[in-house]
Coordinates of C-alpha atoms in Angstrom, one line a residue:
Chain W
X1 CA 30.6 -1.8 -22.2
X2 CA 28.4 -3.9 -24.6
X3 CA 25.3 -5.2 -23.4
X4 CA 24.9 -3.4 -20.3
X5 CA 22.2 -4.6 -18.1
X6 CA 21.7 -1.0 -16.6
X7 CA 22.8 2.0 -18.0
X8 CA 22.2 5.6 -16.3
X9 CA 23.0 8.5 -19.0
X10 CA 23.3 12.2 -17.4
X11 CA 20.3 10.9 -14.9
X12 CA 18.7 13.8 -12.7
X13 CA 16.4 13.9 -9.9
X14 CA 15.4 17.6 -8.8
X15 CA 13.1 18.9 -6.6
X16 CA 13.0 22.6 -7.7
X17 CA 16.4 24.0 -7.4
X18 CA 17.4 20.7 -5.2
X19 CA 19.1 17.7 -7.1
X20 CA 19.5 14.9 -5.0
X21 CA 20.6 13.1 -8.2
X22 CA 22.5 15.6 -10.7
X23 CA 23.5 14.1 -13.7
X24 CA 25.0 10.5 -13.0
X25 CA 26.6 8.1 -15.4
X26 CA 26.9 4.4 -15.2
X27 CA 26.8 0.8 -16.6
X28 CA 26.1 -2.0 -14.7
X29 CA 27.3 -5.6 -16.9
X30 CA 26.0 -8.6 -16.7
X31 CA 26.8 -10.8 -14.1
X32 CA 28.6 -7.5 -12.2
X33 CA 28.0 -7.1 -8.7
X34 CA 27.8 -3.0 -8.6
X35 CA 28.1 -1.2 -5.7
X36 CA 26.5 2.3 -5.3
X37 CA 28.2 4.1 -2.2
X38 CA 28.0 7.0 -0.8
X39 CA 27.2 8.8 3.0
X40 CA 23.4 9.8 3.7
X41 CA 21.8 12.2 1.3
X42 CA 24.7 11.4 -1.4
X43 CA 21.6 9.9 -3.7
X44 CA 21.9 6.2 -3.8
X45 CA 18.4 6.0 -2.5
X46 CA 16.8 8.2 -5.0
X47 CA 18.4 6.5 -7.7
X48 CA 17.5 2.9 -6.8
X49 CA 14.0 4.5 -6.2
X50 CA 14.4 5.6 -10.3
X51 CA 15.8 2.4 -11.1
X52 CA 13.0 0.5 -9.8
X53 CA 10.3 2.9 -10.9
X54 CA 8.8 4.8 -7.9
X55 CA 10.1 8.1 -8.9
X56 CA 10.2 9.4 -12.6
X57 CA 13.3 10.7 -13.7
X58 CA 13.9 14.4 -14.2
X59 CA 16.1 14.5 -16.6
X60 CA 18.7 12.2 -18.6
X61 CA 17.4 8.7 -18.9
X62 CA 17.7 5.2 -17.1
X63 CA 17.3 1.9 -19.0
X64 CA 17.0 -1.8 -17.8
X65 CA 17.5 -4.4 -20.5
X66 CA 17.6 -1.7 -23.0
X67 CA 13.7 -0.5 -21.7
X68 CA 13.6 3.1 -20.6
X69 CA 12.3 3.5 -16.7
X70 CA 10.4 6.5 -18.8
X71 CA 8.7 4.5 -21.4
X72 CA 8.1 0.8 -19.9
X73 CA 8.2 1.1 -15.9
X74 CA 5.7 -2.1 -16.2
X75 CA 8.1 -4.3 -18.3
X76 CA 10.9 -3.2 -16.2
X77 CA 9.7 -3.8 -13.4
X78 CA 9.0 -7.5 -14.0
X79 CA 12.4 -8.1 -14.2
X80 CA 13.9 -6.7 -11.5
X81 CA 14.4 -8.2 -8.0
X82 CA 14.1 -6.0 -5.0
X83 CA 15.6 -6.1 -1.1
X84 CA 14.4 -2.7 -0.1
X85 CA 16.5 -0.9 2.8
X86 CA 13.1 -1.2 5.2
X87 CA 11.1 -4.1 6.2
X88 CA 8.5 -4.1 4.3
X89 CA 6.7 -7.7 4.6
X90 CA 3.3 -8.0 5.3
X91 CA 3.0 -8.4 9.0
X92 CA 0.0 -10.1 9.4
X93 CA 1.2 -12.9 7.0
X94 CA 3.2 -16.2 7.8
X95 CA 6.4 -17.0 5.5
X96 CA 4.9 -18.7 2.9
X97 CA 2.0 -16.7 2.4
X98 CA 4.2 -13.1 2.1
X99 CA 6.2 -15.3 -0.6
X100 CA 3.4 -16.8 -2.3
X101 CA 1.0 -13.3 -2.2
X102 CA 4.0 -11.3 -3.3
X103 CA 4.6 -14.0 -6.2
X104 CA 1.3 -13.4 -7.2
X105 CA 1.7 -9.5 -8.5
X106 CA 4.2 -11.3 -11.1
X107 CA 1.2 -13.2 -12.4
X108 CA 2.7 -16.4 -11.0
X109 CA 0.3 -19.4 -11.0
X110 CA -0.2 -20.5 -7.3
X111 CA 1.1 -24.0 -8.0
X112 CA 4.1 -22.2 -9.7
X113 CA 4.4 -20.3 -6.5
X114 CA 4.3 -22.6 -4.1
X115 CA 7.2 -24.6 -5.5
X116 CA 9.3 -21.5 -5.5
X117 CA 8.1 -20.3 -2.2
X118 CA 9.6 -24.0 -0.7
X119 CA 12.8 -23.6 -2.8
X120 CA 13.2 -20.4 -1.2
X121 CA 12.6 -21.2 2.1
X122 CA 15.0 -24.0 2.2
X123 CA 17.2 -22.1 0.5
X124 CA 17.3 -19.3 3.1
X125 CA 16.4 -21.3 6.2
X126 CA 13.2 -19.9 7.1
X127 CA 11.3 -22.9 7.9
X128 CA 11.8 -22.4 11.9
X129 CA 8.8 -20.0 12.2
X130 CA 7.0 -21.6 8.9
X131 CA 4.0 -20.6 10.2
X132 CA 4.1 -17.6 12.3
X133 CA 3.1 -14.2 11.3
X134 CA 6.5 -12.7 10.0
X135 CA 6.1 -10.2 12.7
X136 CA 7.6 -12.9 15.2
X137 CA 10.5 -13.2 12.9
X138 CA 14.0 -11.8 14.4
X139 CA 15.5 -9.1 12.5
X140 CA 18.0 -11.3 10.4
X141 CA 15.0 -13.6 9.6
X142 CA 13.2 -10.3 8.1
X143 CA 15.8 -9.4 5.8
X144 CA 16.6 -13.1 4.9
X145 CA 12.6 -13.3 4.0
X146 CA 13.1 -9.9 2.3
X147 CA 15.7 -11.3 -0.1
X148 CA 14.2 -14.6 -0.7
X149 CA 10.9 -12.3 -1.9
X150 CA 13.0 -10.5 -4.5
X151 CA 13.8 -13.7 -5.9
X152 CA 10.5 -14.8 -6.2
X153 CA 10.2 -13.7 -10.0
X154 CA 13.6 -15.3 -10.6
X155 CA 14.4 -11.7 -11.9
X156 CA 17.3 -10.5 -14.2
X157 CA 18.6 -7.7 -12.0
X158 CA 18.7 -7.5 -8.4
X159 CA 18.1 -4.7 -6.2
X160 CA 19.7 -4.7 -2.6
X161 CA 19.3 -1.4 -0.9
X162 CA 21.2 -2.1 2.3
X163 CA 20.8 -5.5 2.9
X164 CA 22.9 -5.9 6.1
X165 CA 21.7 -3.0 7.9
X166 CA 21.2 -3.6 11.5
X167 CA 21.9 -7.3 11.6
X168 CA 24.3 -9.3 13.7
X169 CA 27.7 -10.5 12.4
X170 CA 26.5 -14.4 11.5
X171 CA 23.1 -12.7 9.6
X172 CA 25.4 -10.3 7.8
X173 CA 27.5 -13.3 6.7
X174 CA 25.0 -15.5 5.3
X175 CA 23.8 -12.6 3.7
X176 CA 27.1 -12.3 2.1
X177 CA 27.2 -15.9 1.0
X178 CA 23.9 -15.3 -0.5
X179 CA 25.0 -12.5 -2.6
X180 CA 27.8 -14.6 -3.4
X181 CA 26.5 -17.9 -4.7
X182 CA 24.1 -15.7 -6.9
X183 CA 26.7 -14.0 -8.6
X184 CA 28.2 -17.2 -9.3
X185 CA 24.7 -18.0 -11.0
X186 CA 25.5 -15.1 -12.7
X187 CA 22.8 -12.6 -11.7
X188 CA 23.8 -9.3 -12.2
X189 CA 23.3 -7.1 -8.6
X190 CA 23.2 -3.6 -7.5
X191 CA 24.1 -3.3 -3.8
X192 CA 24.1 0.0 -2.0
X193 CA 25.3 -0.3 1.3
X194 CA 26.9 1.7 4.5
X195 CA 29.5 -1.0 5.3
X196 CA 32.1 -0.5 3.0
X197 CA 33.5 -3.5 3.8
X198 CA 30.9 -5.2 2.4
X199 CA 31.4 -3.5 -0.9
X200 CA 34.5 -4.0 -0.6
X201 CA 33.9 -8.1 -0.3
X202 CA 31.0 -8.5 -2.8
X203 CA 31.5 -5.8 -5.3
X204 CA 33.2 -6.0 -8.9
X205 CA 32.9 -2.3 -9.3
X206 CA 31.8 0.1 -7.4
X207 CA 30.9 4.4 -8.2
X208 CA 31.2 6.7 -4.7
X209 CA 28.2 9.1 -5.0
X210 CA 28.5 12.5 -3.1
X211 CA 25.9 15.4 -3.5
X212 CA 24.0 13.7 -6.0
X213 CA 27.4 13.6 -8.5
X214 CA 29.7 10.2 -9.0
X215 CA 33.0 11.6 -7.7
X216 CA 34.5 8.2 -8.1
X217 CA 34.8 5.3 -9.5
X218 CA 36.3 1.9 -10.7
X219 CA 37.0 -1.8 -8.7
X220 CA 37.8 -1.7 -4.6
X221 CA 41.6 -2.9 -5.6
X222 CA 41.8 0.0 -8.2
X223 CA 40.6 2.9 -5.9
X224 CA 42.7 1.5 -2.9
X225 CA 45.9 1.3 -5.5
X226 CA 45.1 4.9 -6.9
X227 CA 44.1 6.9 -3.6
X228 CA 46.2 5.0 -1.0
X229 CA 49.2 3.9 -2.7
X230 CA 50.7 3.2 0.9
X231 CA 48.4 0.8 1.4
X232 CA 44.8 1.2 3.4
X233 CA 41.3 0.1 3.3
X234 CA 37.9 0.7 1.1
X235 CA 36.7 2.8 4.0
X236 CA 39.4 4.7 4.4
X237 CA 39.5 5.6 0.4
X238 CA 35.6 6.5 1.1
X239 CA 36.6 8.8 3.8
X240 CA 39.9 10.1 1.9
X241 CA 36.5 10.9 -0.7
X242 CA 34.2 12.1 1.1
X243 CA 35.4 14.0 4.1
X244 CA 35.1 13.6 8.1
X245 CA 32.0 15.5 8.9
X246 CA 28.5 15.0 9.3
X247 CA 25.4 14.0 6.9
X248 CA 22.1 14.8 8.1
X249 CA 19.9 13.6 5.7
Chain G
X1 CA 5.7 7.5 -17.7
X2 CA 2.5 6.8 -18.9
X3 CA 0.7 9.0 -16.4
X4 CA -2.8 9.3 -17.5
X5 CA -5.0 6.9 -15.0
X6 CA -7.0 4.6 -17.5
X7 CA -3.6 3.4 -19.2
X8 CA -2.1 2.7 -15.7
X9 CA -4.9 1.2 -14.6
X10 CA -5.0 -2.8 -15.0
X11 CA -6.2 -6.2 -14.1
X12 CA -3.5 -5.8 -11.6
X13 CA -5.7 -4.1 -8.9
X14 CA -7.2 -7.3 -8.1
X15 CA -3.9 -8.7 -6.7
X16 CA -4.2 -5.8 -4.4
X17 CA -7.8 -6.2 -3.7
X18 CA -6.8 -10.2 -2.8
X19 CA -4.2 -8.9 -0.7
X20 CA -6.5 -7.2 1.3
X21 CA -9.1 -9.6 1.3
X22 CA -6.5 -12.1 2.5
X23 CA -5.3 -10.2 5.4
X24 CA -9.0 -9.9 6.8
X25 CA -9.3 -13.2 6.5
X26 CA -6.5 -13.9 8.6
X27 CA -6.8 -11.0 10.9
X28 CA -11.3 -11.1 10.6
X29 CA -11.4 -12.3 14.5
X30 CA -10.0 -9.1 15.5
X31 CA -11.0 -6.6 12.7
X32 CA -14.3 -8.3 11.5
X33 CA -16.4 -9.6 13.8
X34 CA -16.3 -6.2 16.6
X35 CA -17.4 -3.3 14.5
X36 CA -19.9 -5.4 12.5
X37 CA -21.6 -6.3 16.1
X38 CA -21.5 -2.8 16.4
X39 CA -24.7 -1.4 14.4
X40 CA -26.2 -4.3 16.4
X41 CA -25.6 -2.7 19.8
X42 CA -27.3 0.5 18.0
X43 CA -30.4 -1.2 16.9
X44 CA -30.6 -2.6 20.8
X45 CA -29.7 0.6 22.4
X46 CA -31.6 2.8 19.8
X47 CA -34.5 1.1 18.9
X48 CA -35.2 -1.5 21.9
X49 CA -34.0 1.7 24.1
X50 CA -35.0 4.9 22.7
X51 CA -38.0 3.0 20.9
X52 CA -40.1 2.4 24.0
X53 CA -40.3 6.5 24.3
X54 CA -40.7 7.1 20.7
X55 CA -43.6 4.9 19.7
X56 CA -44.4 5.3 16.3
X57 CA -42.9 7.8 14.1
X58 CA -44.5 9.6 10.8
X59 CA -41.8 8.5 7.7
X60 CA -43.4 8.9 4.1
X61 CA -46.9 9.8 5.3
X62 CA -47.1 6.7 7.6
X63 CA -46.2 6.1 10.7
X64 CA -43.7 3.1 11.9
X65 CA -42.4 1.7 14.6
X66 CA -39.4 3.2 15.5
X67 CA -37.3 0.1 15.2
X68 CA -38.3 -0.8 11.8
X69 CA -37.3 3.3 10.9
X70 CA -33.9 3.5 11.9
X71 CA -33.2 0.1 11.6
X72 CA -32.2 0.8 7.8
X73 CA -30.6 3.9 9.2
X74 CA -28.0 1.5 10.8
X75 CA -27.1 -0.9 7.3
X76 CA -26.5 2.5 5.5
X77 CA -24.2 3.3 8.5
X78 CA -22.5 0.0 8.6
X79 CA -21.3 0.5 4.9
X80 CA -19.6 3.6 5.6
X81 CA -18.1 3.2 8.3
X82 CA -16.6 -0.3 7.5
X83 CA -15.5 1.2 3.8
X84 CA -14.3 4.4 5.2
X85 CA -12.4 3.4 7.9
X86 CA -10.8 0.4 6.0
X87 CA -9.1 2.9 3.2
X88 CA -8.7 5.4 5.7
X89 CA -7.0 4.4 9.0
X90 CA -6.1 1.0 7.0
X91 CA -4.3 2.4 3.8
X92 CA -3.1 5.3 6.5
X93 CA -1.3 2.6 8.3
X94 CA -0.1 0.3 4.8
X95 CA 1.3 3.5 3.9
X96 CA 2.9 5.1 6.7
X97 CA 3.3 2.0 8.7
X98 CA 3.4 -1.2 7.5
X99 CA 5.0 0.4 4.3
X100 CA 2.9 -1.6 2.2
X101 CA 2.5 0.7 -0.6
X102 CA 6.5 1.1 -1.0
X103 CA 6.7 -2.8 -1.1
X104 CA 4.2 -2.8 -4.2
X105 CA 5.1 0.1 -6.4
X106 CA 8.3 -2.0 -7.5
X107 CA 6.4 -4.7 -8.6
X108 CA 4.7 -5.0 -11.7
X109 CA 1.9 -3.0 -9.9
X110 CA 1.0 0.5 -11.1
X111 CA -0.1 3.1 -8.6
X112 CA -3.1 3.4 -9.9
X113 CA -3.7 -0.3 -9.4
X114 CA -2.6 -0.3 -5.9
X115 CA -4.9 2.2 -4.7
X116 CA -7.7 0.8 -7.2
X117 CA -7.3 -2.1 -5.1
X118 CA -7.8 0.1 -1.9
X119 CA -10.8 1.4 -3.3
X120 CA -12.5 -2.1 -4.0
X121 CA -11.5 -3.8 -1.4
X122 CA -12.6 -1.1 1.2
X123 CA -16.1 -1.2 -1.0
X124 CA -15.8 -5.2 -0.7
X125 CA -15.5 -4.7 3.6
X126 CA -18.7 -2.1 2.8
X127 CA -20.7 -4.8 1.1
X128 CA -19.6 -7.3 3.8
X129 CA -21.1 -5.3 6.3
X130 CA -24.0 -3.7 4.7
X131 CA -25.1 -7.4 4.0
X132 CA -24.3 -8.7 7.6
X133 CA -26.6 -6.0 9.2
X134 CA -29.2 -6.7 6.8
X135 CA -29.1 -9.6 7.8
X136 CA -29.8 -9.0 10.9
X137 CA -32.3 -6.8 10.6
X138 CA -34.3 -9.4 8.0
X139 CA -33.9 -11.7 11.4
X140 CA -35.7 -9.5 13.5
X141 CA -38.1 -9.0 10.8
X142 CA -38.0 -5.6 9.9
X143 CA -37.1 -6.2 6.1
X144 CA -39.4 -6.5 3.0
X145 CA -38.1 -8.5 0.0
X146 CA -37.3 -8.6 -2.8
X147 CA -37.0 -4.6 -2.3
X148 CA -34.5 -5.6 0.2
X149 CA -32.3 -7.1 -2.0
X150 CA -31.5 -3.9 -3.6
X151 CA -29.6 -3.1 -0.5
X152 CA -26.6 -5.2 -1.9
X153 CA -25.5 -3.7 -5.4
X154 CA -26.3 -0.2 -3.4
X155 CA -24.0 -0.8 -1.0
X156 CA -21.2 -1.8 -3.2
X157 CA -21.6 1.3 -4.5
X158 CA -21.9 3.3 -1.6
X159 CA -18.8 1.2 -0.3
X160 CA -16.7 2.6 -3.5
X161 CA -17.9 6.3 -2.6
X162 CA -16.8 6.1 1.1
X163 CA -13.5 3.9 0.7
X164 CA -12.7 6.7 -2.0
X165 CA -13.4 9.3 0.5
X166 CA -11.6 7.4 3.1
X167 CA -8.6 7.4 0.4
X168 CA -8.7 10.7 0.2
X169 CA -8.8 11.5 3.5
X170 CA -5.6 9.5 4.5
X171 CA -3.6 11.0 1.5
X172 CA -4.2 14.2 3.2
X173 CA -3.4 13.8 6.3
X174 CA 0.2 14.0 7.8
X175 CA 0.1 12.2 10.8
X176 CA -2.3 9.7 11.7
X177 CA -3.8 11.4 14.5
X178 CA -5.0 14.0 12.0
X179 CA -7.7 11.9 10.6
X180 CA -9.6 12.9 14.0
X181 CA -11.1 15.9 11.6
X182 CA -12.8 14.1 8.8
X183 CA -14.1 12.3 11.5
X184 CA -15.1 15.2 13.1
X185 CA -16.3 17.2 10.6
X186 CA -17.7 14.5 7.6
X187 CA -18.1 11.3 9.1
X188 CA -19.6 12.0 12.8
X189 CA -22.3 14.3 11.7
X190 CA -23.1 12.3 8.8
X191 CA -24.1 8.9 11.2
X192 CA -26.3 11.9 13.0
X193 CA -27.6 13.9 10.4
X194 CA -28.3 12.1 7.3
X195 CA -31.7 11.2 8.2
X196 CA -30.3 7.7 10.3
X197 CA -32.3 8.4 13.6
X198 CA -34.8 10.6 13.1
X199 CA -36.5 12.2 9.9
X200 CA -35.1 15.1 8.3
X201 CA -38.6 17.0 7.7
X202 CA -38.7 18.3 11.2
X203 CA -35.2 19.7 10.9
X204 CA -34.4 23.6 10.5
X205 CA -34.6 24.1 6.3
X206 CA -30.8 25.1 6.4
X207 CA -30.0 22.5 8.3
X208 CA -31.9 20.1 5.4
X209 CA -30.2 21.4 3.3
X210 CA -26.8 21.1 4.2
X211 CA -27.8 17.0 5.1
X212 CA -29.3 16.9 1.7
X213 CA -25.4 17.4 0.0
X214 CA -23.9 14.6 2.7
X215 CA -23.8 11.5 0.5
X216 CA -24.8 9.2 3.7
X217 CA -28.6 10.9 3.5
X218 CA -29.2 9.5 -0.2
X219 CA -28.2 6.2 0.9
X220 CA -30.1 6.2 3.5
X221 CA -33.3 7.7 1.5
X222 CA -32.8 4.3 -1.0
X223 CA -31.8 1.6 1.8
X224 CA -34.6 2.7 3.7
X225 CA -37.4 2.3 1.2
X226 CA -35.7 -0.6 0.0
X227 CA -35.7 -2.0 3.4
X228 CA -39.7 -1.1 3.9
X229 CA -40.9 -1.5 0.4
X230 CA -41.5 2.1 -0.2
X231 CA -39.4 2.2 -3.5
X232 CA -40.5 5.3 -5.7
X233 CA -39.2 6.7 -9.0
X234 CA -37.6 10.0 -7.3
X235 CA -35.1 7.6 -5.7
X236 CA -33.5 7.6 -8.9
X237 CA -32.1 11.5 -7.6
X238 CA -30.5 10.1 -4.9
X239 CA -29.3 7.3 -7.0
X240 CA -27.7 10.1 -9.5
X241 CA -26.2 11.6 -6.7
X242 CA -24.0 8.8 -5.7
X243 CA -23.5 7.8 -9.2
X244 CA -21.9 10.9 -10.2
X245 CA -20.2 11.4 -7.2
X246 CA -18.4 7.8 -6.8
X247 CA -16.4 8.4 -10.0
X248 CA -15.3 11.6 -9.1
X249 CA -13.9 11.0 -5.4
X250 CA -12.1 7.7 -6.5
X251 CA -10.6 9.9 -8.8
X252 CA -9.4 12.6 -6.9
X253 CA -8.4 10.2 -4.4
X254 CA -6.2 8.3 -6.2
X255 CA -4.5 11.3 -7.5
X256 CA -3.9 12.6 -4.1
X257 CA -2.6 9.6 -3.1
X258 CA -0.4 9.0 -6.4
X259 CA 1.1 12.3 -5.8
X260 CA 2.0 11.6 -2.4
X261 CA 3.6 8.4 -3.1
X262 CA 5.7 9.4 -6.0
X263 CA 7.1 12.9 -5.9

């Protein structure tokens, strides 16, 4: 691939004797929509937590815009956009004021801010409960806020760590359209999700993770053609992949 | 990773100081105003109270009323508690709860500016306080000045020692019911034994001892003779002590804390 936007080489996370990531390879392009799947404790998590710099890599190396998560975590972190899998807003906070607080750790001037906060909120719908502590918010109002807050710093790269997770069929849509009309824009995206319909919808390519390894990859239509050649579903593929049984995490 | 703490360590920490700042001024009805009457209640309770038993009391080779003795007592307390209680059950809860700390650490934040922000703004709510109580007790006329003025640069540095010990104290603990023990053990008898209500000289010499290492008894030994007017050149000991010991806490506390954020 030239001019990768991301690009994991041999990455490893270990605890002791314990790799939750064990020597992973990938490329995300620019403008891709990448999908990282996998069931719980495959190692999605830990590497978006490497790829957005709270956790230093073992071993191998992970660059963003061709700046090393080891060497630069400050530079690399202003560029990227991030939907974390938990709430994480600041509950005492109305709308605005989690968008224009959170703008300010980008060294955005409050003026600056405020424009973008309003672009945002429109943008999302979130002017119902303007003014209300975002702990009045419903659930698909939290993660809408969430992903309006990643785009704060109009980043290069965005980060959605299960964006959809507990939210009603119309939220989980207009999330989906969200995603969409930015990759039109051409922002690149890494989504990790549990609905593998929804990598299925959004994603260009996609690598299934399992025990910390990527045991496949390639586009939804190619690993549906290749692993189901009668004819089946994403999901099925992922369970052809990755067996039946249980994760505990 | 650039891991050692002064090249993480930047201008940054004062977006997470605002931060703070900003949610006690949202939140200051309910989180402000209560625990600052509190040393108020004390000075009632105690001195009003206790003060018509205890007439006069022998501090310093004079004797004083017993209001305008422990009233100084109660500004030193104010600062702790208000610093130590901010970083620990508050940073407790932005970490564990509110998952504050997870939301920052993928911005262009460090950790060592996140919890440098802890630290300041838990010293800023100790500087609040200790200047509202002083406050108070310059209304009811217990304060000498300019001495008194003092009181302010101490307490911000008295509000970085106990919001780094506060820090600390929540990067240790598990759950959040186990910071019942440093309040147990460090904080509780330090309110009682670090010379707040009564004088140390009449105490048992082990027990003076073991007050003389809390770091609450050398604030109170400075506020105090700030507060009266009693300022003497062996201050500068206790003045050392917290000197030396503020870098060293805030230190070890954000290490602690860095280490259990990113493992």
């Amino acid at each position: 691939m030239t001019d990768p936007v991301v690009k994991a080489t041999a990455l490893r996370k270990c605890y002791g004797d314990l790799c939750a990531v064990d020597g992973v390879d990938f490329e995300i392009g620019r403008g891709e929509c990448f999908g990282l799947l996998g069931p719980n404790g495959a190692g999605k998590t830990t590497t978006v937590k490497m790829l957005t710099c709270a956790l230093p890599v073992t071993g191998g190396d992970l660059t963003v815009e061709g700046l090393s998560v080891k060497e630069d975590p400050r530079a690399i972190k202003y560029l990227l956009g991030v939907c974390p899998q938990e709430v994480n807003l600041d509950p005492d906070f109305s709308v605005v004021k989690n968008l224009v607080v959170y703008s300010r750790y980008y060294d955005i001037p409050r003026a600056e801010a405020e424009k973008r906060a309003a672009e945002l909120i429109a943008r999302f719908h979130l002017h119902d409960k303007l003014e209300r502590p975002v702990e009045d918010l419903s659930g698909g109002m939290k993660k809408r806020l969430l992903l309006a807050r990643a785009l704060i710093n109009r980043p290069r790269l965005l980060v959605l760590d299960e964006p959809t997770t507990g939210l009603d069929p119309q939220s989980r849509r207009q999330i989906w359209q969200e995603v969409r009309d930015m990759k039109k824009n051409g922002l690149t995206t890494l989504l990790t999700t549990h609905y593998i319909e929804e990598a299925e919808l959004l994603c260009d390519r996609l690598v299934i993770m399992d025990n910390g390894r990527i045991i496949e990859q390639g586009t939804p239509r190619q690993l549906i053609e290749k692993h189901l050649p009668g004819g089946g579903n994403l999901e099925d593929v992922f369970l052809k992949l990755t067996g039946k049984h249980l994760r505990d995490e | 990773m650039n891991n050692s703490l002064a090249g993480s360590l930047s201008y940054r920490a004062w977006y997470m100081w605002r931060r703070n700042v900003d949610v006690s001024l949202v939140t200051w009805k309910t989180n402000v105003l209560p625990p600052l009457l509190e040393p108020v209640l004390y000075i009632l309770a105690f001195g009003f109270g206790l003060g018509a038993y205890v007439q006069q009391i022998s501090y310093a080779g004079r004797a004083w009323d017993y209001l305008a003795f422990m009233a100084p007592g109660m500004v030193a307390v104010g600062v702790m508690f208000h610093s130590v209680f901010d970083t620990m059950y508050g940073a407790f809860v932005r970490l564990r709860y509110q998952k504050t700390f997870d939301a920052l650490i993928t911005t262009p934040l460090s950790p060592e500016d996140i919890l440098a922000g802890e630290i300041l703004s838990g010293a800023t709510k100790g500087l609040f306080a200790g200047a509202a109580i002083l406050l108070v007790v310059t209304l009811f006329g217990l304060a000498q000045y300019p001495s008194s003025l003092l009181i302010l640069p101490l307490s911000a540095l008295a509000g970085l020692l106990f919001a780094s010990f506060g820090l600390y104290f929540a990067a240790l603990a598990p759950y959040i019911d186990n910071l019942n023990l440093p309040v147990f053990l460090f904080i509780n008898p330090m309110f009682l034994f670090s010379g707040t209500f009564f004088p140390l000289d009449g105490l048992p010499a082990w027990v003076r001892l073991l007050a003389e290492l809390l770091p609450l008894t050398h604030l109170v030994n400075i506020t105090r003779a700030a507060t009266l007017g009693l300022l003497s050149p062996s201050l500068g000991w206790d003045l050392l002590y917290l000197v030396l010991l503020t870098p060293a806490v805030a230190w070890l506390a954000i290490a602690k804390m860095k280490a259990r954020l990113i493992k």
